[in-house]
PDB file of C-alpha atoms in Angstrom:
ATOM      1  CA  MET A 222      27.410 126.828 129.711  1.00  0.00           C
ATOM      2  CA  LYS A 223      29.374 125.539 132.648  1.00  0.00           C
ATOM      3  CA  GLN A 224      32.462 127.694 132.679  1.00  0.00           C
ATOM      4  CA  GLN A 225      33.975 126.569 135.931  1.00  0.00           C
ATOM      5  CA  GLU A 226      37.397 126.312 137.426  1.00  0.00           C
ATOM      6  CA  SER A 227      39.346 123.545 135.755  1.00  0.00           C
ATOM      7  CA  THR A 228      39.595 120.371 137.828  1.00  0.00           C
ATOM      8  CA  ILE A 229      41.949 118.300 135.707  1.00  0.00           C
ATOM      9  CA  GLU A 230      43.904 115.674 137.607  1.00  0.00           C
ATOM     10  CA  VAL A 231      47.554 116.595 137.911  1.00  0.00           C
ATOM     11  CA  SER A 232      48.556 112.921 137.957  1.00  0.00           C
ATOM     12  CA  VAL A 233      47.713 112.407 134.279  1.00  0.00           C
ATOM     13  CA  SER A 234      50.333 112.471 131.538  1.00  0.00           C
ATOM     14  CA  PRO A 235      51.260 115.883 130.137  1.00  0.00           C
ATOM     15  CA  ILE A 236      49.494 115.193 126.819  1.00  0.00           C
ATOM     16  CA  VAL A 237      46.282 114.162 128.608  1.00  0.00           C
ATOM     17  CA  TYR A 238      46.448 117.237 130.856  1.00  0.00           C
ATOM     18  CA  LEU A 239      47.031 119.481 127.823  1.00  0.00           C
ATOM     19  CA  MET A 240      44.100 118.040 125.857  1.00  0.00           C
ATOM     20  CA  LYS A 241      41.706 118.449 128.768  1.00  0.00           C
ATOM     21  CA  ASN A 242      42.922 121.958 129.518  1.00  0.00           C
ATOM     22  CA  TYR A 243      42.870 122.902 125.845  1.00  0.00           C
ATOM     23  CA  ALA A 244      39.252 121.714 125.540  1.00  0.00           C
ATOM     24  CA  ASP A 245      38.345 123.983 128.478  1.00  0.00           C
ATOM     25  CA  TYR A 246      40.298 126.797 126.835  1.00  0.00           C
ATOM     26  CA  ASN A 247      38.396 126.304 123.571  1.00  0.00           C
ATOM     27  CA  LEU A 248      35.085 126.615 125.432  1.00  0.00           C
ATOM     28  CA  TRP A 249      36.279 129.739 127.235  1.00  0.00           C
ATOM     29  CA  ALA A 250      37.665 131.348 124.059  1.00  0.00           C
ATOM     30  CA  ASN A 251      34.524 130.628 122.031  1.00  0.00           C
ATOM     31  CA  ALA A 252      32.277 131.907 124.833  1.00  0.00           C
ATOM     32  CA  THR A 253      34.439 135.028 125.205  1.00  0.00           C
ATOM     33  CA  LEU A 254      34.244 135.680 121.456  1.00  0.00           C
ATOM     34  CA  ILE A 255      30.484 135.125 121.350  1.00  0.00           C
ATOM     35  CA  ASN A 256      29.885 137.387 124.359  1.00  0.00           C
ATOM     36  CA  TRP A 257      31.849 140.111 122.542  1.00  0.00           C
ATOM     37  CA  LEU A 258      29.956 139.568 119.286  1.00  0.00           C
ATOM     38  CA  ARG A 259      26.623 139.838 121.116  1.00  0.00           C
ATOM     39  CA  THR A 260      27.479 143.508 121.743  1.00  0.00           C
ATOM     40  CA  LYS A 261      27.645 144.188 117.991  1.00  0.00           C
ATOM     41  CA  PRO A 262      24.787 144.945 115.572  1.00  0.00           C
ATOM     42  CA  ALA A 263      23.400 141.715 114.095  1.00  0.00           C
ATOM     43  CA  ASP A 264      23.109 143.180 110.618  1.00  0.00           C
ATOM     44  CA  ILE A 265      26.855 143.880 110.561  1.00  0.00           C
ATOM     45  CA  LEU A 266      27.664 140.351 111.773  1.00  0.00           C
ATOM     46  CA  GLU A 267      25.655 138.974 108.852  1.00  0.00           C
ATOM     47  CA  LYS A 268      27.076 141.452 106.321  1.00  0.00           C
ATOM     48  CA  GLU A 269      28.855 139.820 103.381  1.00  0.00           C
ATOM     49  CA  VAL A 270      32.600 140.367 103.443  1.00  0.00           C
ATOM     50  CA  PRO A 271      35.536 139.110 101.368  1.00  0.00           C
ATOM     51  CA  SER A 272      36.874 136.238 103.466  1.00  0.00           C
ATOM     52  CA  CYS A 273      37.027 132.470 103.643  1.00  0.00           C
ATOM     53  CA  PHE A 274      33.352 132.530 104.648  1.00  0.00           C
ATOM     54  CA  ASN A 275      31.064 135.333 103.574  1.00  0.00           C
ATOM     55  CA  SER A 276      30.204 136.709 107.027  1.00  0.00           C
ATOM     56  CA  ILE A 277      31.027 136.500 110.702  1.00  0.00           C
ATOM     57  CA  LYS A 278      27.846 134.466 111.180  1.00  0.00           C
ATOM     58  CA  ALA A 279      28.897 131.996 108.476  1.00  0.00           C
ATOM     59  CA  THR A 280      32.308 131.631 110.122  1.00  0.00           C
ATOM     60  CA  ILE A 281      30.670 130.939 113.512  1.00  0.00           C
ATOM     61  CA  VAL A 282      28.501 128.255 111.907  1.00  0.00           C
ATOM     62  CA  HIS A 283      31.559 126.721 110.241  1.00  0.00           C
ATOM     63  CA  ILE A 284      33.442 126.497 113.556  1.00  0.00           C
ATOM     64  CA  TRP A 285      30.381 124.916 115.173  1.00  0.00           C
ATOM     65  CA  LYS A 286      29.888 122.345 112.394  1.00  0.00           C
ATOM     66  CA  THR A 287      33.568 121.440 112.321  1.00  0.00           C
ATOM     67  CA  GLN A 288      33.691 120.936 116.086  1.00  0.00           C
ATOM     68  CA  ARG A 289      30.662 118.636 115.792  1.00  0.00           C
ATOM     69  CA  TYR A 290      32.356 116.665 113.024  1.00  0.00           C
ATOM     70  CA  TRP A 291      35.605 116.125 114.934  1.00  0.00           C
ATOM     71  CA  LEU A 292      33.724 115.178 118.100  1.00  0.00           C
ATOM     72  CA  SER A 293      31.922 112.476 116.098  1.00  0.00           C
ATOM     73  CA  VAL A 294      35.343 111.241 114.906  1.00  0.00           C
ATOM     74  CA  ILE A 295      36.694 111.087 118.448  1.00  0.00           C
ATOM     75  CA  LYS A 296      33.515 109.367 119.651  1.00  0.00           C
ATOM     76  CA  ARG A 297      33.634 106.984 116.680  1.00  0.00           C
ATOM     77  CA  SER A 298      30.044 107.821 115.838  1.00  0.00           C
ATOM     78  CA  GLU A 299      28.345 108.770 112.589  1.00  0.00           C
ATOM     79  CA  PRO A 300      29.753 112.039 111.223  1.00  0.00           C
ATOM     80  CA  ASP A 301      27.793 115.036 112.385  1.00  0.00           C
ATOM     81  CA  GLY A 302      28.018 118.643 111.340  1.00  0.00           C
ATOM     82  CA  PHE A 303      27.213 118.794 107.651  1.00  0.00           C
ATOM     83  CA  ASP A 304      23.541 119.712 107.770  1.00  0.00           C
ATOM     84  CA  GLU A 305      22.438 123.066 106.372  1.00  0.00           C
ATOM     85  CA  PHE A 306      22.038 125.861 108.930  1.00  0.00           C
ATOM     86  CA  ASN A 307      19.191 128.301 108.354  1.00  0.00           C
ATOM     87  CA  GLY A 308      18.836 129.655 111.876  1.00  0.00           C
ATOM     88  CA  MET A 309      19.156 133.101 113.319  1.00  0.00           C
ATOM     89  CA  LEU A 310      22.410 134.685 114.490  1.00  0.00           C
ATOM     90  CA  GLU A 311      21.621 133.998 118.151  1.00  0.00           C
ATOM     91  CA  ASP A 312      20.992 130.328 117.283  1.00  0.00           C
ATOM     92  CA  ALA A 313      24.505 130.137 115.817  1.00  0.00           C
ATOM     93  CA  PHE A 314      25.976 131.814 118.899  1.00  0.00           C
ATOM     94  CA  LYS A 315      24.153 129.478 121.250  1.00  0.00           C
ATOM     95  CA  GLY A 316      24.965 126.421 119.130  1.00  0.00           C
ATOM     96  CA  LEU A 317      28.698 127.116 119.084  1.00  0.00           C
ATOM     97  CA  VAL A 318      28.961 127.701 122.832  1.00  0.00           C
ATOM     98  CA  GLU A 319      26.794 124.685 123.690  1.00  0.00           C
ATOM     99  CA  GLN A 320      28.768 122.470 121.323  1.00  0.00           C
ATOM    100  CA  SER A 321      32.051 123.744 122.779  1.00  0.00           C
ATOM    101  CA  ASP A 322      30.735 122.808 126.216  1.00  0.00           C
ATOM    102  CA  ILE A 323      29.777 119.312 125.019  1.00  0.00           C
ATOM    103  CA  LEU A 324      33.197 118.875 123.430  1.00  0.00           C
ATOM    104  CA  ALA A 325      35.006 120.043 126.578  1.00  0.00           C
ATOM    105  CA  ASP A 326      32.931 117.733 128.773  1.00  0.00           C
ATOM    106  CA  TYR A 327      33.598 114.772 126.498  1.00  0.00           C
ATOM    107  CA  VAL A 328      37.351 115.358 126.389  1.00  0.00           C
ATOM    108  CA  LYS A 329      37.487 115.854 130.178  1.00  0.00           C
ATOM    109  CA  GLU A 330      35.729 112.500 130.660  1.00  0.00           C
ATOM    110  CA  MET A 331      38.081 110.633 128.305  1.00  0.00           C
ATOM    111  CA  THR A 332      40.621 108.357 129.905  1.00  0.00           C
ATOM    112  CA  GLY A 333      44.287 108.801 129.141  1.00  0.00           C
ATOM    113  CA  GLU A 334      44.147 105.593 127.144  1.00  0.00           C
ATOM    114  CA  ALA A 335      41.240 106.912 125.047  1.00  0.00           C
ATOM    115  CA  ILE A 336      43.062 110.185 124.371  1.00  0.00           C
ATOM    116  CA  GLU A 337      46.149 108.292 123.207  1.00  0.00           C
ATOM    117  CA  GLU A 338      44.215 105.635 121.270  1.00  0.00           C
ATOM    118  CA  SER A 339      44.272 105.723 117.452  1.00  0.00           C
ATOM    119  CA  THR A 340      41.126 106.244 115.391  1.00  0.00           C
ATOM    120  CA  LEU A 341      40.867 105.527 111.683  1.00  0.00           C
ATOM    121  CA  VAL A 342      39.118 108.260 109.694  1.00  0.00           C
ATOM    122  CA  VAL A 343      37.933 107.533 106.168  1.00  0.00           C
ATOM    123  CA  SER A 344      36.183 110.482 104.565  1.00  0.00           C
ATOM    124  CA  PRO A 345      35.567 111.675 101.006  1.00  0.00           C
ATOM    125  CA  TRP A 346      38.447 114.159 101.454  1.00  0.00           C
ATOM    126  CA  PHE A 347      41.152 112.197 103.298  1.00  0.00           C
ATOM    127  CA  GLN A 348      42.061 109.071 105.214  1.00  0.00           C
ATOM    128  CA  CYS A 349      44.182 108.969 108.351  1.00  0.00           C
ATOM    129  CA  ASP A 350      44.797 106.872 111.437  1.00  0.00           C
ATOM    130  CA  PHE A 351      46.036 109.183 114.196  1.00  0.00           C
ATOM    131  CA  GLN A 352      45.872 109.197 117.957  1.00  0.00           C
ATOM    132  CA  ASN A 353      42.814 110.982 119.329  1.00  0.00           C
ATOM    133  CA  PHE A 354      44.911 113.766 120.871  1.00  0.00           C
ATOM    134  CA  GLU A 355      45.905 114.755 117.343  1.00  0.00           C
ATOM    135  CA  TYR A 356      42.251 115.085 116.362  1.00  0.00           C
ATOM    136  CA  ILE A 357      41.578 117.072 119.522  1.00  0.00           C
ATOM    137  CA  MET A 358      44.429 119.427 118.604  1.00  0.00           C
ATOM    138  CA  GLN A 359      43.072 119.629 115.046  1.00  0.00           C
ATOM    139  CA  VAL A 360      39.676 120.841 116.195  1.00  0.00           C
ATOM    140  CA  MET A 361      41.139 123.250 118.757  1.00  0.00           C
ATOM    141  CA  ASN A 362      43.597 124.736 116.244  1.00  0.00           C
ATOM    142  CA  HIS A 363      40.852 124.972 113.632  1.00  0.00           C
ATOM    143  CA  SER A 364      38.636 126.924 116.021  1.00  0.00           C
ATOM    144  CA  THR A 365      41.538 129.214 116.967  1.00  0.00           C
ATOM    145  CA  TYR A 366      42.297 129.865 113.298  1.00  0.00           C
ATOM    146  CA  HIS A 367      38.729 130.920 112.548  1.00  0.00           C
ATOM    147  CA  ARG A 368      38.387 132.984 115.746  1.00  0.00           C
ATOM    148  CA  GLY A 369      41.342 134.959 114.387  1.00  0.00           C
ATOM    149  CA  GLN A 370      39.531 135.410 111.082  1.00  0.00           C
ATOM    150  CA  ILE A 371      36.479 136.698 112.930  1.00  0.00           C
ATOM    151  CA  ILE A 372      38.598 139.234 114.810  1.00  0.00           C
ATOM    152  CA  THR A 373      40.148 140.381 111.509  1.00  0.00           C
ATOM    153  CA  ILE A 374      36.761 140.617 109.787  1.00  0.00           C
ATOM    154  CA  GLY A 375      35.472 142.561 112.787  1.00  0.00           C
ATOM    155  CA  ARG A 376      38.422 144.920 112.613  1.00  0.00           C
ATOM    156  CA  ASN A 377      37.669 145.554 108.938  1.00  0.00           C
ATOM    157  CA  LEU A 378      34.058 146.287 109.916  1.00  0.00           C
ATOM    158  CA  GLY A 379      35.203 148.844 112.487  1.00  0.00           C
ATOM    159  CA  PHE A 380      35.291 146.778 115.693  1.00  0.00           C
ATOM    160  CA  THR A 381      38.362 147.831 117.656  1.00  0.00           C
ATOM    161  CA  ASP A 382      37.630 146.230 121.026  1.00  0.00           C
ATOM    162  CA  ALA A 383      38.182 142.519 120.378  1.00  0.00           C
ATOM    163  CA  PRO A 384      38.757 140.399 123.473  1.00  0.00           C
ATOM    164  CA  MET A 385      42.028 138.664 124.269  1.00  0.00           C
ATOM    165  CA  THR A 386      41.561 134.926 123.746  1.00  0.00           C
ATOM    166  CA  ASP A 387      45.138 133.627 123.727  1.00  0.00           C
ATOM    167  CA  TYR A 388      45.820 130.318 125.465  1.00  0.00           C
ATOM    168  CA  ASN A 389      48.302 131.890 127.867  1.00  0.00           C
ATOM    169  CA  PHE A 390      45.785 134.611 128.775  1.00  0.00           C
ATOM    170  CA  TYR A 391      43.271 131.857 129.552  1.00  0.00           C
ATOM    171  CA  ASN A 392      45.762 130.010 131.755  1.00  0.00           C
ATOM    172  CA  ILE A 393      46.521 133.178 133.715  1.00  0.00           C
ATOM    173  CA  HIS A 394      43.146 134.964 133.788  1.00  0.00           C
ATOM    174  CA  GLY A 395      40.430 132.800 132.240  1.00  0.00           C
ATOM    175  CA  ARG A 396      40.233 129.712 134.410  1.00  0.00           C
TER     176      ARG A 396
END
C-alpha cells in the first residue's frame, strides 16, 4: 500500500480534485479500518451477526467486490467482482486494501475529461448513463456506508475503540 502525501494538481477543476482526493481518502479509510480490525480476534470477525451481511469478514469482502465492479465500469472493462470468495480473513483484508490502492491510483491517473465523461452501464439490475465522477462517488459512498456497518457490528461485539475515518479527519490528519 502506498499511503503517501496527496499530490493532486491544484489547477484541476473542483470536481476532478474532489474525486482524486476522495479516492485517496477511501484508501486511507479502508486501510485504517483494516489495521484496526487486525487487532481483533479473527473468530469474532467471522462470527455470524444479524446485519446486511452475516459477518464483518463478509462485509469486507462485499466492499472489496463492489469496488472492483465499479472500477471495471469506470475503466469500461468486463465486470469484475462477482466471483466467490473462499479465502481467509487476512486475504480479505489484504484484498480490500490492495484494491483500494488500485482504485485510488486509477482515479488519480484519470484526466479531467475522463472523470467528467459519461459511461453507459447496462447490468441485470439497472441501466444508467452517468458521468464517471458519479460512479466514483457511488463506490466511495458505498464503501463509507459499509465501513459504518462494520463499526456498528464491532460495537455490538464489544469493540469500543473504533478509529475515526471521517473525510474531514482525513483532510486534517490523514494525508
